[in-house]
Short mmCIF file of C-alpha atoms and ligand atoms in Angstrom, two decimals:
data_model
loop_
_atom_site.label_atom_id
_atom_site.label_comp_id
_atom_site.label_asym_id
_atom_site.label_seq_id
_atom_site.Cartn_x
_atom_site.Cartn_y
_atom_site.Cartn_z
CA MET K 1 43.95 7.12 20.18
CA ALA K 2 44.99 3.49 19.18
CA ALA K 3 42.41 1.59 19.90
CA LEU K 4 44.27 -0.68 22.31
CA THR K 5 45.07 2.16 24.78
CA TYR K 6 40.58 1.90 25.67
CA LEU K 7 41.93 -0.99 27.82
CA THR K 8 44.73 -0.48 29.34
CA SER K 9 43.88 3.42 30.18
CA ALA K 10 40.85 1.21 31.90
CA ARG K 11 40.89 0.62 35.97
CA ARG K 12 37.51 -0.44 35.81
CA ILE K 13 35.61 -3.15 33.98
CA VAL K 14 32.45 -4.39 32.78
CA VAL K 15 33.00 -7.81 31.03
CA LYS K 16 29.55 -9.26 29.25
CA VAL K 17 29.21 -12.80 28.39
CA GLY K 18 27.00 -13.74 25.57
CA SER K 19 24.78 -17.12 26.66
CA ALA K 20 26.21 -18.60 22.90
CA LEU K 21 29.53 -18.08 24.63
CA LEU K 22 28.98 -20.25 28.04
CA VAL K 23 26.62 -23.19 27.06
CA ASN K 24 26.14 -25.03 24.18
CA THR K 25 23.08 -25.81 22.35
CA ASP K 26 22.13 -29.45 24.30
CA GLY K 27 22.69 -26.70 27.62
CA THR K 28 25.70 -28.23 28.76
CA LEU K 29 28.79 -25.87 30.16
CA ARG K 30 31.50 -25.27 27.96
CA ALA K 31 34.02 -25.30 31.11
CA ALA K 32 37.33 -25.27 28.98
CA TRP K 33 36.39 -22.22 27.38
CA LEU K 34 35.04 -20.49 31.73
CA ASP K 35 37.86 -21.66 32.52
CA GLY K 36 40.01 -20.02 29.93
CA LEU K 37 38.31 -16.86 30.49
CA ALA K 38 38.53 -16.41 34.74
CA HIS K 39 41.89 -17.28 33.93
CA ASP K 40 41.84 -14.25 31.68
CA LEU K 41 39.76 -12.41 34.53
CA ALA K 42 42.32 -13.21 37.40
CA GLY K 43 45.12 -11.46 34.95
CA LEU K 44 43.17 -8.10 34.78
CA LYS K 45 42.99 -8.11 38.78
CA ARG K 46 46.19 -9.14 39.38
CA ARG K 47 46.80 -5.93 36.91
CA GLY K 48 44.44 -3.98 39.28
CA TYR K 49 41.58 -3.35 37.39
CA ASP K 50 38.10 -3.86 39.28
CA ILE K 51 35.78 -6.93 37.06
CA VAL K 52 32.10 -6.54 37.28
CA ILE K 53 30.58 -9.40 34.28
CA VAL K 54 27.97 -9.43 32.81
CA SER K 55 26.22 -12.75 32.07
CA SER K 56 23.79 -14.36 30.91
CA GLY K 57 22.76 -18.29 30.47
CA ALA K 58 20.11 -18.92 32.78
CA ILE K 59 17.29 -19.50 30.17
CA ALA K 60 20.07 -21.05 27.71
CA PHE K 61 20.92 -23.87 30.96
CA GLY K 62 17.26 -24.04 32.01
CA ARG K 63 15.16 -24.83 28.43
CA ASN K 64 16.21 -28.46 28.48
CA MET K 65 13.90 -28.72 32.09
CA ILE K 66 11.49 -27.23 29.73
CA ILE K 67 11.04 -28.31 26.98
CA GLY K 68 12.02 -32.44 27.48
CA ALA K 69 12.55 -34.11 25.24
CA ASP K 70 10.82 -32.17 22.32
CA GLN K 71 13.15 -31.86 20.30
CA GLN K 72 11.31 -30.48 17.51
CA ARG K 73 11.18 -27.78 20.07
CA ASN K 74 14.98 -26.71 19.77
CA ASN K 75 15.01 -24.33 18.18
CA ALA K 76 11.39 -22.57 19.16
CA ARG K 77 11.17 -19.78 21.01
CA LEU K 78 9.62 -19.70 24.54
CA SER K 79 7.12 -18.06 25.23
CA LEU K 80 6.96 -15.67 28.05
CA ALA K 81 6.70 -17.47 31.16
CA GLU K 82 8.48 -20.46 29.70
CA LYS K 83 11.54 -18.34 29.57
CA GLN K 84 10.81 -17.76 32.75
CA ALA K 85 10.42 -20.63 34.60
CA ALA K 86 14.06 -21.84 32.97
CA ALA K 87 16.29 -18.22 33.80
CA ALA K 88 15.14 -19.62 37.75
CA ILE K 89 16.43 -23.30 36.72
CA GLY K 90 18.78 -21.65 35.14
CA GLN K 91 19.80 -19.05 37.17
CA ILE K 92 21.11 -21.57 40.38
CA ARG K 93 23.33 -23.03 37.85
CA LEU K 94 24.92 -20.49 35.89
CA ASN K 95 25.03 -18.97 39.48
CA THR K 96 27.48 -22.01 40.24
CA GLU K 97 29.77 -22.19 38.27
CA TRP K 98 31.25 -18.66 37.27
CA GLN K 99 31.13 -19.36 41.62
CA GLN K 100 33.38 -22.80 40.50
CA ALA K 101 35.38 -20.99 38.07
CA MET K 102 36.67 -18.46 39.21
CA ALA K 103 36.95 -19.80 43.41
CA LYS K 104 40.18 -21.97 41.14
CA HIS K 105 41.26 -18.68 40.04
CA ASP K 106 41.18 -17.08 43.27
CA MET K 107 38.41 -15.09 43.37
CA THR K 108 34.92 -14.51 44.88
CA THR K 109 31.77 -13.43 43.11
CA ALA K 110 28.73 -12.27 44.05
CA GLN K 111 25.23 -13.25 41.94
CA ILE K 112 23.61 -9.40 41.03
CA LEU K 113 19.82 -9.52 39.51
CA LEU K 114 18.69 -6.50 38.47
CA SER K 115 15.73 -4.82 36.69
CA PRO K 116 15.48 -2.19 34.18
CA ASP K 117 14.02 -0.33 37.19
CA ASP K 118 17.26 -0.89 39.62
CA THR K 119 19.12 1.29 36.70
CA GLU K 120 17.08 3.93 35.46
CA THR K 121 14.82 5.03 39.35
CA ARG K 122 17.68 7.62 40.31
CA ARG K 123 16.85 5.79 44.14
CA LYS K 124 17.13 1.63 43.52
CA HIS K 125 20.22 3.42 41.22
CA LEU K 126 22.31 4.93 43.97
CA ASN K 127 21.63 1.70 46.20
CA ALA K 128 22.65 -0.89 44.02
CA ARG K 129 25.70 0.97 43.12
CA ALA K 130 26.38 1.63 45.95
CA THR K 131 26.37 -2.17 46.18
CA LEU K 132 28.36 -2.91 43.59
CA ILE K 133 31.31 -0.81 44.62
CA THR K 134 30.94 -2.05 48.14
CA LEU K 135 32.20 -5.73 46.79
CA LEU K 136 34.42 -3.71 44.10
CA GLU K 137 36.87 -2.44 47.43
CA HIS K 138 36.32 -5.75 49.10
CA GLN K 139 37.32 -7.40 45.93
CA ILE K 140 35.07 -9.35 45.01
CA VAL K 141 33.96 -10.21 40.93
CA PRO K 142 30.14 -9.30 40.95
CA VAL K 143 28.06 -11.37 38.46
CA VAL K 144 25.38 -9.60 36.96
CA ASN K 145 22.32 -10.90 35.37
CA GLU K 146 19.07 -9.55 35.10
CA ASN K 147 16.32 -10.68 37.16
CA ASP K 148 14.78 -12.75 34.86
CA THR K 149 12.35 -14.63 36.27
CA VAL K 150 9.97 -11.48 37.64
CA ALA K 151 9.90 -9.12 35.11
CA THR K 152 6.86 -8.59 32.38
CA ALA K 153 7.51 -7.77 28.67
CA GLU K 154 7.02 -4.38 29.37
CA ILE K 155 9.70 -3.88 32.03
CA ARG K 156 12.69 -6.31 31.24
CA TYR K 157 15.49 -5.01 28.77
CA GLY K 158 15.47 -8.21 27.05
CA ASP K 159 18.98 -8.48 26.55
CA ASN K 160 22.70 -8.22 28.52
CA ASP K 161 23.72 -5.44 26.09
CA ARG K 162 21.92 -2.53 27.36
CA LEU K 163 21.95 -4.63 30.89
CA ALA K 164 25.67 -4.35 30.65
CA ALA K 165 26.19 -1.12 28.93
CA ARG K 166 23.18 0.43 32.39
CA VAL K 167 25.58 -1.13 34.64
CA ALA K 168 28.85 0.56 33.20
CA GLN K 169 26.99 3.64 34.03
CA MET K 170 25.53 2.67 36.86
CA ILE K 171 29.13 1.43 38.58
CA SER K 172 31.33 4.47 36.37
CA ALA K 173 33.27 1.68 34.88
CA ASP K 174 35.53 3.12 31.62
CA ALA K 175 35.92 0.27 29.65
CA LEU K 176 32.48 -2.10 28.44
CA ILE K 177 34.05 -6.10 26.08
CA LEU K 178 30.87 -7.99 24.87
CA LEU K 179 31.65 -11.00 24.14
CA SER K 180 29.66 -11.00 21.19
CA ASP K 181 30.01 -14.08 18.59
CA VAL K 182 30.42 -11.91 16.06
CA ASP K 183 34.07 -9.41 15.91
CA GLY K 184 32.85 -6.36 15.40
CA LEU K 185 30.33 -4.16 13.42
CA TYR K 186 31.14 -3.81 9.83
CA SER K 187 30.02 -1.39 7.34
CA GLY K 188 27.21 -4.44 5.81
CA ASP K 189 25.91 -7.89 6.79
CA PRO K 190 29.28 -10.14 6.41
CA ASN K 191 27.27 -12.99 5.70
CA SER K 192 24.81 -11.82 2.84
CA ASP K 193 27.88 -9.48 1.97
CA ASN K 194 31.25 -9.96 0.53
CA THR K 195 31.71 -5.90 0.24
CA ALA K 196 30.59 -5.56 4.08
CA THR K 197 34.07 -4.69 5.55
CA HIS K 198 34.91 -4.70 9.06
CA ILE K 199 35.36 -1.20 11.25
CA PRO K 200 37.95 -1.29 13.88
CA GLU K 201 37.19 2.17 16.14
CA VAL K 202 33.64 4.06 16.13
CA THR K 203 33.96 7.79 17.30
CA ASN K 204 30.62 9.30 17.34
CA MET K 205 27.53 6.98 17.34
CA THR K 206 26.19 8.85 14.17
CA SER K 207 22.57 7.55 12.00
CA ASP K 208 25.08 6.31 9.78
CA ILE K 209 26.84 3.71 11.99
CA MET K 210 23.05 3.19 13.86
CA ALA K 211 22.31 1.58 10.34
CA MET K 212 25.01 -0.97 9.95
CA ALA K 213 22.77 -2.92 12.55
CA GLY K 214 20.74 -6.42 11.55
CA PRO K 215 18.91 -8.92 12.94
CA ALA K 216 19.20 -11.19 15.77
CA ARG K 217 20.26 -14.04 14.20
CA HIS K 218 21.85 -16.99 17.01
CA ALA K 219 19.06 -18.73 18.61
CA PHE K 220 19.84 -18.75 22.32
CA SER K 221 20.77 -14.77 21.59
CA SER K 222 18.26 -12.13 22.36
CA GLY K 223 20.41 -9.07 20.72
CA GLY K 224 21.55 -8.78 17.46
CA MET K 225 23.83 -5.78 16.53
CA ILE K 226 21.70 -3.47 16.53
CA THR K 227 21.05 -3.81 20.49
CA LYS K 228 25.01 -3.67 20.48
CA LEU K 229 24.78 -0.80 19.42
CA GLU K 230 22.63 0.89 21.59
CA ALA K 231 24.94 -0.28 24.47
CA ALA K 232 27.18 1.05 22.71
CA ARG K 233 25.70 4.95 22.99
CA ILE K 234 24.52 4.31 26.41
CA ALA K 235 28.03 3.46 26.93
CA THR K 236 29.94 5.79 24.96
CA SER K 237 28.01 9.03 26.37
CA ALA K 238 28.50 8.02 29.71
CA GLY K 239 32.17 8.11 29.53
CA CYS K 240 32.99 3.82 29.21
CA HIS K 241 34.92 2.89 26.09
CA MET K 242 32.97 -0.61 24.62
CA ALA K 243 34.55 -2.86 22.37
CA ILE K 244 32.55 -5.78 20.69
CA CYS K 245 34.64 -8.73 19.73
CA HIS K 246 34.69 -12.21 19.52
CA GLY K 247 34.31 -14.53 22.48
CA GLY K 248 34.17 -17.77 21.07
CA ASP K 249 37.91 -19.16 21.53
CA ASP K 250 39.57 -19.78 24.42
CA HIS K 251 41.36 -16.34 25.82
CA PRO K 252 38.52 -14.14 24.80
CA ILE K 253 40.37 -11.07 27.00
CA GLN K 254 44.43 -11.79 26.41
CA GLN K 255 43.37 -12.43 22.46
CA LEU K 256 42.02 -8.90 22.57
CA TYR K 257 44.38 -7.15 24.67
CA ASP K 258 47.15 -8.95 22.39
CA GLY K 259 45.49 -7.00 19.87
CA GLY K 260 43.10 -9.10 18.90
CA ILE K 261 39.94 -8.19 16.02
CA ALA K 262 37.33 -5.98 17.89
CA THR K 263 34.64 -2.49 16.46
CA TRP K 264 36.02 0.25 19.89
CA PHE K 265 33.13 2.86 20.31
CA ARG K 266 35.16 5.37 22.01
CA ALA K 267 33.39 7.72 24.51
CA ASN K 268 32.98 10.79 24.71
CA SER K 269 33.38 11.99 28.05
CA GLN K 270 35.07 10.85 31.21
CA PRO K 271 32.89 8.61 33.53
CA LEU K 272 32.58 11.03 36.51
CA GLN K 273 32.42 14.21 34.19
CA ALA K 274 28.78 12.30 32.37
CA ARG K 275 27.85 10.66 35.73
CA LYS K 276 26.90 14.53 36.83
CA THR K 277 25.46 15.00 34.19
CA TRP K 278 23.36 12.68 34.33
CA ILE K 279 23.19 13.43 38.50
CA ASP K 280 21.91 17.02 37.73
CA GLY K 281 19.86 15.35 34.69
CA GLY K 282 17.59 18.99 34.44
CA LEU K 283 15.04 17.35 36.60
CA THR K 284 14.50 20.45 39.05
CA PRO K 285 15.61 20.09 42.65
CA LYS K 286 13.36 18.06 45.35
CA GLY K 287 14.30 20.71 48.23
CA THR K 288 17.17 22.36 50.31
CA ILE K 289 19.76 22.01 52.61
CA MET K 290 21.25 25.17 54.19
CA VAL K 291 24.74 24.23 55.24
CA ASP K 292 27.96 26.41 56.50
CA ASP K 293 30.44 28.07 55.41
CA GLY K 294 32.65 24.74 56.64
CA ALA K 295 30.44 22.26 54.81
CA SER K 296 30.42 25.27 52.03
CA LEU K 297 34.76 25.38 51.12
CA ALA K 298 34.75 21.95 51.40
CA LEU K 299 32.22 21.08 48.66
CA SER K 300 33.48 23.77 46.58
CA ARG K 301 37.64 21.90 47.53
CA GLY K 302 35.69 18.25 46.30
CA LYS K 303 34.43 17.14 49.64
CA SER K 304 31.00 14.78 50.47
CA LEU K 305 28.32 16.45 52.41
CA LEU K 306 28.37 15.70 56.37
CA ALA K 307 25.76 15.83 58.49
CA ALA K 308 27.08 18.26 60.75
CA GLY K 309 27.24 20.86 58.28
CA ILE K 310 24.02 21.09 57.79
CA THR K 311 21.76 24.10 59.76
CA ALA K 312 18.77 24.11 57.81
CA VAL K 313 16.18 21.32 55.42
CA THR K 314 13.18 23.06 53.40
CA GLY K 315 11.22 20.76 51.02
CA ASP K 316 10.00 17.27 51.28
CA PHE K 317 11.91 14.40 49.83
CA ASP K 318 13.61 11.15 50.30
CA LYS K 319 16.78 8.58 49.98
CA GLY K 320 17.97 9.50 45.84
CA ASP K 321 16.19 12.45 45.13
CA LEU K 322 17.80 15.71 43.94
CA ILE K 323 18.22 18.39 46.25
CA ALA K 324 20.34 22.28 45.55
CA ILE K 325 22.09 22.68 48.01
CA THR K 326 23.13 26.86 48.97
CA ASP K 327 25.25 28.49 51.73
CA GLN K 328 24.54 31.20 55.02
CA SER K 329 23.41 34.20 52.11
CA ASN K 330 21.31 31.85 50.52
CA ALA K 331 23.30 31.30 47.34
CA THR K 332 22.56 27.64 45.28
CA ILE K 333 26.16 26.33 45.32
CA ALA K 334 26.19 22.90 44.48
CA ARG K 335 22.94 19.76 43.76
CA GLY K 336 23.75 16.73 44.19
CA LEU K 337 21.41 13.29 45.45
CA THR K 338 20.74 12.65 48.93
CA ARG K 339 20.99 9.33 51.11
CA TYR K 340 19.61 10.32 53.86
CA SER K 341 15.18 11.36 53.65
CA ALA K 342 14.56 15.70 54.76
CA SER K 343 12.55 14.24 58.07
CA ASP K 344 15.77 12.68 59.08
CA ILE K 345 18.03 15.23 57.62
CA GLN K 346 16.32 17.27 59.90
CA LEU K 347 17.06 14.86 62.98
CA ILE K 348 20.71 14.94 62.25
CA LYS K 349 21.52 18.25 61.03
CA GLY K 350 24.20 19.81 62.83
CA HIS K 351 25.14 16.27 64.68
CA ASN K 352 28.96 14.12 63.55
CA SER K 353 28.46 11.39 61.78
CA GLY K 354 28.53 9.19 64.41
CA GLU K 355 25.64 9.90 66.07
CA ILE K 356 23.63 9.27 62.84
CA GLU K 357 23.27 5.68 64.48
CA THR K 358 21.81 6.70 67.79
CA ILE K 359 19.88 9.79 66.59
CA LEU K 360 17.86 7.67 63.44
CA GLY K 361 18.77 3.91 64.79
CA TYR K 362 19.82 3.09 61.69
CA ARG K 363 22.89 4.40 60.19
CA ASP K 364 23.38 3.70 55.74
CA HIS K 365 25.88 5.88 55.45
CA ASP K 366 28.93 8.66 56.72
CA GLU K 367 27.72 11.04 53.85
CA VAL K 368 24.82 13.04 53.62
CA ILE K 369 25.75 13.63 50.03
CA HIS K 370 28.41 11.81 48.56
CA ALA K 371 31.19 14.09 47.19
CA ASP K 372 30.64 11.22 43.49
CA ASP K 373 26.94 12.17 43.64
CA LEU K 374 27.70 15.80 43.72
CA VAL K 375 27.36 18.89 41.03
CA VAL K 376 29.00 21.92 42.56
CA ASP K 377 28.58 25.06 40.70
CA ALA K 378 31.38 26.30 38.58
CA VAL K 379 30.68 30.12 40.05
CA ALA K 380 30.85 28.06 43.99
CA ARG K 381 34.68 26.98 42.70
CA GLN K 382 35.61 30.77 41.04
CA SER K 383 35.09 32.22 44.54
CA GLN K 384 37.27 29.57 45.94
CA LYS K 385 39.68 29.49 43.05
CA LYS K 386 39.93 33.37 44.35
CA ASP K 387 39.89 32.26 47.35
CA MET K 388 43.53 30.49 47.88
N1 LIG C 401 19.05 -12.74 30.66
C1 LIG C 401 18.72 -14.09 30.39
C2 LIG C 401 19.95 -14.88 30.29
O1 LIG C 401 20.12 -15.42 31.04
C3 LIG C 401 19.55 -13.60 28.54
C4 LIG C 401 19.63 -12.12 27.67
C5 LIG C 401 20.46 -12.35 27.21
O2 LIG C 401 21.08 -13.19 26.09
O3 LIG C 401 20.64 -10.98 26.73
O4 LIG C 401 19.41 -16.37 29.73
#
């Protein structure tokens, strides 16, 4: 497939912006550049894409308030506590700059701060996914960063390349664009090796490709090629194509659209299929929900599981846990991530979704297991086909 088709065939795009693109070395904003990018993003939105931005820059905006007049330290690395303090100052600015730049192009933004736990623990992952998807449904552009101020060295992403790939995985995006200070992957380090050639497309994340990474270079970036390749590995196995391109000139997305230089990494599955593999994830179900014949037919047709179709619950599980679903003959027909705990399902089983609030005192979702979070067994699908 021509590399650009990765972008034009996508519907949901994550754009990752590195600090060095957004913030000058003296801590000021690259305002004209941001305005050009906001213009490009508005163009994508008009074409019907869902957009999520993952933006670095909190530390870069805040660091001058921490190092003060000590110019000697300009290029020095900050301690973890200093970085966190800088991020606490700079995140407010970062968010405000995005809000204002996007508003000029009639887009509304929302701030989302994530920690690794939020994308990797299933329960938190489901919550964060639901928030992001609700924002997208309301045509809001989420601007995501790492929750730098509370992370510790052991529990941080540390770089927004991997965070962006996790976000792409979480929302089943089909393209991730890393706007960077490099224009893609080279066979060697182009700074020291003049035989190094640019690689326009990678279809397989082999160990030879991983070996092409060099160390991080820019004082402000935490990443480097290695974290970009790790991001590519996460994204492509989540069904998301990924591009690394030079974002420094004005209108970087338009340039990419016009066929600008980039390295595209091809996804090795579809986002939904990859999500279903992740849901199953080799885990043992924590409990079982038995459903009536109507629900069992609905599930085999790709519908969500509603409380009304549930006849029995066993096991002690919480929201976000993996649950097996059985039919009336006790055969497992599907597995999925539940949005209600076992004790809540005991109370709402057999009831219409409209009654959930009266019974539980709250109502998070109409679905007990959403269709996107369900893996229906092939056998169940087969017998459904025979029935039709
Ligand atoms: N989260 C950090 C910040 O906003 C940046 C991490 C990175 O550069 O990848 O400053």
